[in-house]
CSV table of N, CA, C and O in Angstrom, one decimal:
chain,number,residue,atom,x,y,z
A,11,MET,N,-14.8,-12.2,12.5
A,11,MET,CA,-15.2,-10.8,12.7
A,11,MET,C,-16.0,-10.4,11.5
A,11,MET,O,-15.5,-10.4,10.4
A,12,LYS,N,-17.2,-10.1,11.7
A,12,LYS,CA,-18.1,-9.6,10.6
A,12,LYS,C,-18.2,-8.1,10.5
A,12,LYS,O,-17.9,-7.6,9.5
A,13,GLN,N,-18.6,-7.5,11.6
A,13,GLN,CA,-18.8,-6.0,11.6
A,13,GLN,C,-18.4,-5.5,13.0
A,13,GLN,O,-18.4,-6.2,14.0
A,14,ILE,N,-18.1,-4.2,13.0
A,14,ILE,CA,-17.8,-3.5,14.3
A,14,ILE,C,-18.7,-2.3,14.3
A,14,ILE,O,-18.7,-1.5,13.3
A,15,THR,N,-19.5,-2.1,15.3
A,15,THR,CA,-20.3,-0.9,15.4
A,15,THR,C,-19.7,0.0,16.5
A,15,THR,O,-19.5,-0.4,17.6
A,16,ILE,N,-19.5,1.3,16.1
A,16,ILE,CA,-19.0,2.3,17.0
A,16,ILE,C,-20.0,3.5,16.9
A,16,ILE,O,-20.0,4.2,15.9
A,17,GLY,N,-20.8,3.7,17.9
A,17,GLY,CA,-21.8,4.7,17.9
A,17,GLY,C,-22.8,4.5,16.8
A,17,GLY,O,-23.4,3.5,16.8
A,18,ASN,N,-22.9,5.4,15.9
A,18,ASN,CA,-23.8,5.3,14.8
A,18,ASN,C,-23.2,4.7,13.5
A,18,ASN,O,-23.8,4.6,12.5
A,19,LEU,N,-21.9,4.4,13.6
A,19,LEU,CA,-21.2,3.8,12.4
A,19,LEU,C,-21.0,2.3,12.5
A,19,LEU,O,-20.6,1.8,13.5
A,20,THR,N,-21.2,1.7,11.4
A,20,THR,CA,-21.0,0.2,11.3
A,20,THR,C,-19.9,0.0,10.3
A,20,THR,O,-20.1,0.3,9.1
A,21,PHE,N,-18.8,-0.6,10.7
A,21,PHE,CA,-17.6,-0.9,9.8
A,21,PHE,C,-17.7,-2.3,9.4
A,21,PHE,O,-17.7,-3.2,10.2
A,22,SER,N,-17.7,-2.5,8.1
A,22,SER,CA,-17.6,-3.9,7.6
A,22,SER,C,-16.2,-4.4,7.7
A,22,SER,O,-15.3,-3.7,8.0
A,23,LYS,N,-16.1,-5.7,7.4
A,23,LYS,CA,-14.8,-6.4,7.4
A,23,LYS,C,-13.8,-5.7,6.4
A,23,LYS,O,-12.6,-5.5,6.7
A,24,LYS,N,-14.3,-5.4,5.3
A,24,LYS,CA,-13.5,-4.8,4.2
A,24,LYS,C,-13.1,-3.4,4.7
A,24,LYS,O,-11.9,-2.9,4.4
A,25,ALA,N,-13.9,-2.6,5.3
A,25,ALA,CA,-13.6,-1.3,5.8
A,25,ALA,C,-12.5,-1.3,6.8
A,25,ALA,O,-11.5,-0.5,6.8
A,26,ILE,N,-12.5,-2.3,7.7
A,26,ILE,CA,-11.4,-2.5,8.7
A,26,ILE,C,-10.1,-2.8,8.0
A,26,ILE,O,-9.1,-2.3,8.4
A,27,GLN,N,-10.2,-3.7,7.0
A,27,GLN,CA,-9.0,-4.0,6.2
A,27,GLN,C,-8.4,-2.8,5.5
A,27,GLN,O,-7.2,-2.6,5.4
A,28,ILE,N,-9.3,-2.0,4.9
A,28,ILE,CA,-8.8,-0.8,4.2
A,28,ILE,C,-8.2,0.2,5.2
A,28,ILE,O,-7.1,0.8,4.9
A,29,ILE,N,-8.7,0.4,6.4
A,29,ILE,CA,-8.2,1.3,7.4
A,29,ILE,C,-6.8,0.7,7.8
A,29,ILE,O,-5.8,1.5,8.0
A,30,ALA,N,-6.7,-0.6,8.1
A,30,ALA,CA,-5.4,-1.2,8.5
A,30,ALA,C,-4.4,-1.0,7.4
A,30,ALA,O,-3.2,-0.7,7.7
A,31,PHE,N,-4.8,-1.2,6.1
A,31,PHE,CA,-3.9,-1.0,5.0
A,31,PHE,C,-3.3,0.4,5.0
A,31,PHE,O,-2.1,0.7,4.8
A,32,GLY,N,-4.2,1.4,5.1
A,32,GLY,CA,-3.8,2.8,5.1
A,32,GLY,C,-2.9,3.2,6.3
A,32,GLY,O,-1.9,3.8,6.1
A,33,LEU,N,-3.2,2.7,7.5
A,33,LEU,CA,-2.3,2.9,8.6
A,33,LEU,C,-1.0,2.2,8.5
A,33,LEU,O,0.0,2.8,8.9
A,34,PHE,N,-1.0,1.0,7.9
A,34,PHE,CA,0.3,0.3,7.7
A,34,PHE,C,1.2,1.1,6.8
A,34,PHE,O,2.4,1.3,7.1
A,35,PHE,N,0.7,1.6,5.6
A,35,PHE,CA,1.5,2.3,4.7
A,35,PHE,C,1.9,3.7,5.2
A,35,PHE,O,3.0,4.3,5.0
A,36,THR,N,1.0,4.3,6.0
A,36,THR,CA,1.4,5.6,6.7
A,36,THR,C,2.5,5.4,7.7
A,36,THR,O,3.4,6.2,7.8
A,37,GLY,N,2.5,4.3,8.4
A,37,GLY,CA,3.6,3.9,9.3
A,37,GLY,C,4.9,3.7,8.6
A,37,GLY,O,5.9,4.0,9.1
A,38,ILE,N,4.8,3.0,7.5
A,38,ILE,CA,6.0,2.8,6.7
A,38,ILE,C,6.6,4.1,6.2
A,38,ILE,O,7.8,4.3,6.3
A,39,MET,N,5.8,5.0,5.8
A,39,MET,CA,6.3,6.3,5.4
A,39,MET,C,6.9,7.1,6.5
A,39,MET,O,7.9,7.7,6.4
A,40,ILE,N,6.2,7.1,7.7
A,40,ILE,CA,6.8,7.8,8.8
A,40,ILE,C,8.2,7.2,9.2
A,40,ILE,O,9.1,7.9,9.5
A,41,GLY,N,8.2,5.8,9.2
A,41,GLY,CA,9.5,5.2,9.5
A,41,GLY,C,10.6,5.5,8.5
A,41,GLY,O,11.8,5.7,8.9
A,42,SER,N,10.2,5.5,7.3
A,42,SER,CA,11.3,5.8,6.3
A,42,SER,C,11.7,7.3,6.3
A,42,SER,O,12.9,7.6,6.2
A,43,PHE,N,10.8,8.2,6.6
A,43,PHE,CA,11.2,9.6,6.8
A,43,PHE,C,12.1,9.8,8.0
A,43,PHE,O,13.0,10.6,8.0
A,44,ILE,N,11.8,9.1,9.1
A,44,ILE,CA,12.6,9.2,10.3
A,44,ILE,C,14.0,8.6,10.0
A,44,ILE,O,15.0,9.2,10.4
A,45,ALA,N,14.1,7.5,9.3
A,45,ALA,CA,15.4,6.9,9.0
A,45,ALA,C,16.2,7.8,8.1
A,45,ALA,O,17.4,8.0,8.2
A,46,LEU,N,15.5,8.4,7.1
A,46,LEU,CA,16.1,9.4,6.2
A,46,LEU,C,16.7,10.6,7.0
A,46,LEU,O,17.8,11.0,6.7
A,47,SER,N,15.9,11.1,7.9
A,47,SER,CA,16.3,12.3,8.7
A,47,SER,C,17.5,11.9,9.6
A,47,SER,O,18.4,12.7,9.8
A,48,ILE,N,17.6,10.7,10.1
A,48,ILE,CA,18.7,10.2,10.9
A,48,ILE,C,19.9,10.1,10.1
A,48,ILE,O,21.0,10.5,10.4
A,49,LYS,N,19.8,9.5,8.9
A,49,LYS,CA,20.9,9.2,8.0
A,49,LYS,C,21.5,10.5,7.5
A,49,LYS,O,22.7,10.6,7.4
A,50,THR,N,20.7,11.4,7.1
A,50,THR,CA,21.2,12.7,6.5
A,50,THR,C,21.4,13.8,7.6
A,50,THR,O,21.8,14.8,7.2
A,51,GLU,N,21.1,13.5,8.8
A,51,GLU,CA,21.2,14.4,9.9
A,51,GLU,C,20.4,15.7,9.6
A,51,GLU,O,20.9,16.8,9.9
A,52,ALA,N,19.3,15.6,9.0
A,52,ALA,CA,18.4,16.7,8.7
A,52,ALA,C,17.2,16.6,9.6
A,52,ALA,O,17.0,15.6,10.3
A,53,ASP,N,16.4,17.7,9.6
A,53,ASP,CA,15.1,17.7,10.3
A,53,ASP,C,14.1,16.8,9.7
A,53,ASP,O,14.2,16.6,8.5
A,54,PHE,N,13.1,16.3,10.5
A,54,PHE,CA,12.0,15.5,9.9
A,54,PHE,C,11.2,16.4,9.0
A,54,PHE,O,10.7,17.5,9.5
A,55,ASN,N,11.0,16.0,7.8
A,55,ASN,CA,10.2,16.8,6.9
A,55,ASN,C,8.7,16.5,6.9
A,55,ASN,O,8.3,15.5,6.2
A,56,PHE,N,8.0,17.2,7.7
A,56,PHE,CA,6.6,16.9,7.9
A,56,PHE,C,5.8,17.2,6.7
A,56,PHE,O,4.8,16.5,6.3
A,57,GLY,N,6.2,18.2,5.9
A,57,GLY,CA,5.4,18.6,4.7
A,57,GLY,C,5.5,17.5,3.7
A,57,GLY,O,4.6,17.2,3.0
A,58,LEU,N,6.7,16.9,3.5
A,58,LEU,CA,6.9,15.8,2.5
A,58,LEU,C,6.0,14.6,2.9
A,58,LEU,O,5.5,14.0,2.0
A,59,LEU,N,5.9,14.3,4.2
A,59,LEU,CA,5.1,13.2,4.7
A,59,LEU,C,3.6,13.5,4.3
A,59,LEU,O,2.9,12.6,3.8
A,60,LEU,N,3.2,14.7,4.5
A,60,LEU,CA,1.8,15.1,4.1
A,60,LEU,C,1.6,15.0,2.6
A,60,LEU,O,0.5,14.5,2.1
A,61,ILE,N,2.6,15.3,1.8
A,61,ILE,CA,2.4,15.3,0.3
A,61,ILE,C,2.2,13.8,-0.1
A,61,ILE,O,1.4,13.6,-1.0
A,62,PHE,N,2.8,12.9,0.6
A,62,PHE,CA,2.7,11.5,0.2
A,62,PHE,C,1.5,10.8,0.9
A,62,PHE,O,0.9,9.9,0.3
A,63,SER,N,1.1,11.2,2.1
A,63,SER,CA,0.0,10.5,2.8
A,63,SER,C,-1.4,11.0,2.4
A,63,SER,O,-2.3,10.2,2.4
A,64,ILE,N,-1.5,12.2,2.0
A,64,ILE,CA,-2.8,12.8,1.7
A,64,ILE,C,-3.4,12.1,0.5
A,64,ILE,O,-4.6,11.7,0.5
A,65,PRO,N,-2.7,11.9,-0.6
A,65,PRO,CA,-3.2,11.2,-1.8
A,65,PRO,C,-3.6,9.7,-1.4
A,65,PRO,O,-4.6,9.2,-1.9
A,66,LEU,N,-2.9,9.1,-0.6
A,66,LEU,CA,-3.2,7.7,-0.1
A,66,LEU,C,-4.5,7.7,0.6
A,66,LEU,O,-5.4,6.9,0.2
A,67,TRP,N,-4.7,8.6,1.5
A,67,TRP,CA,-6.0,8.6,2.3
A,67,TRP,C,-7.1,9.1,1.4
A,67,TRP,O,-8.3,8.7,1.7
A,68,PHE,N,-6.9,10.0,0.5
A,68,PHE,CA,-7.9,10.5,-0.4
A,68,PHE,C,-8.4,9.3,-1.3
A,68,PHE,O,-9.6,9.2,-1.5
A,69,PHE,N,-7.5,8.5,-1.8
A,69,PHE,CA,-7.9,7.3,-2.5
A,69,PHE,C,-8.7,6.3,-1.7
A,69,PHE,O,-9.7,5.8,-2.1
A,70,LEU,N,-8.2,6.1,-0.5
A,70,LEU,CA,-8.9,5.1,0.4
A,70,LEU,C,-10.2,5.6,0.9
A,70,LEU,O,-11.1,4.8,1.2
A,71,ARG,N,-10.4,6.9,1.1
A,71,ARG,CA,-11.6,7.5,1.5
A,71,ARG,C,-12.8,7.2,0.6
A,71,ARG,O,-13.9,6.9,1.1
A,72,SER,N,-12.5,7.2,-0.7
A,72,SER,CA,-13.6,7.0,-1.6
A,72,SER,C,-14.0,5.5,-1.5
A,72,SER,O,-15.2,5.2,-1.7
A,73,LYS,N,-13.1,4.6,-1.2
A,73,LYS,CA,-13.5,3.2,-1.0
A,73,LYS,C,-14.2,3.0,0.3
A,73,LYS,O,-15.0,2.1,0.4
A,74,LEU,N,-13.8,3.7,1.3
A,74,LEU,CA,-14.4,3.6,2.6
A,74,LEU,C,-15.9,4.1,2.7
A,74,LEU,O,-16.7,3.6,3.5
A,75,LYS,N,-16.2,5.0,1.8
A,75,LYS,CA,-17.6,5.5,1.8
A,75,LYS,C,-18.6,4.4,1.6
A,75,LYS,O,-19.7,4.5,2.1
A,76,THR,N,-18.3,3.5,0.7
A,76,THR,CA,-19.2,2.4,0.4
A,76,THR,C,-19.2,1.3,1.5
A,76,THR,O,-20.2,0.5,1.6
A,77,GLU,N,-18.2,1.3,2.3
A,77,GLU,CA,-18.1,0.2,3.3
A,77,GLU,C,-18.5,0.5,4.7
A,77,GLU,O,-18.7,-0.3,5.6
A,78,ILE,N,-18.7,1.8,5.0
A,78,ILE,CA,-19.1,2.3,6.3
A,78,ILE,C,-20.6,2.7,6.2
A,78,ILE,O,-21.0,3.6,5.4
A,79,ASP,N,-21.4,2.1,7.1
A,79,ASP,CA,-22.8,2.4,7.1
A,79,ASP,C,-23.1,3.4,8.3
A,79,ASP,O,-22.5,3.2,9.4
A,80,LYS,N,-23.9,4.4,8.1
A,80,LYS,CA,-24.3,5.3,9.2
A,80,LYS,C,-25.7,5.1,9.5
A,80,LYS,O,-26.6,5.3,8.7
A,81,LYS,N,-26.0,4.8,10.8
A,81,LYS,CA,-27.4,4.7,11.3
A,81,LYS,C,-27.9,6.1,11.6
A,81,LYS,O,-27.2,6.9,12.2
A,82,THR,N,-29.2,6.3,11.3
A,82,THR,CA,-29.8,7.6,11.6
A,82,THR,C,-30.8,7.5,12.6
A,82,THR,O,-31.3,6.5,13.0
């Protein structure tokens, strides 16, 4: 797999790996917050999930900018 083109965007192999990495760790965080809410019998804390996931995606976004090409 070299590249994937969706509309005007071309995703390189590294961009796909970065997106998969981000989704993997976001899924781990969601699963751990669900397990925590079940164990403590509390509500799911969506705000805490955002506090931890936004910095992750902010960091990955800067790396994705160089790996995604936009056709004009």
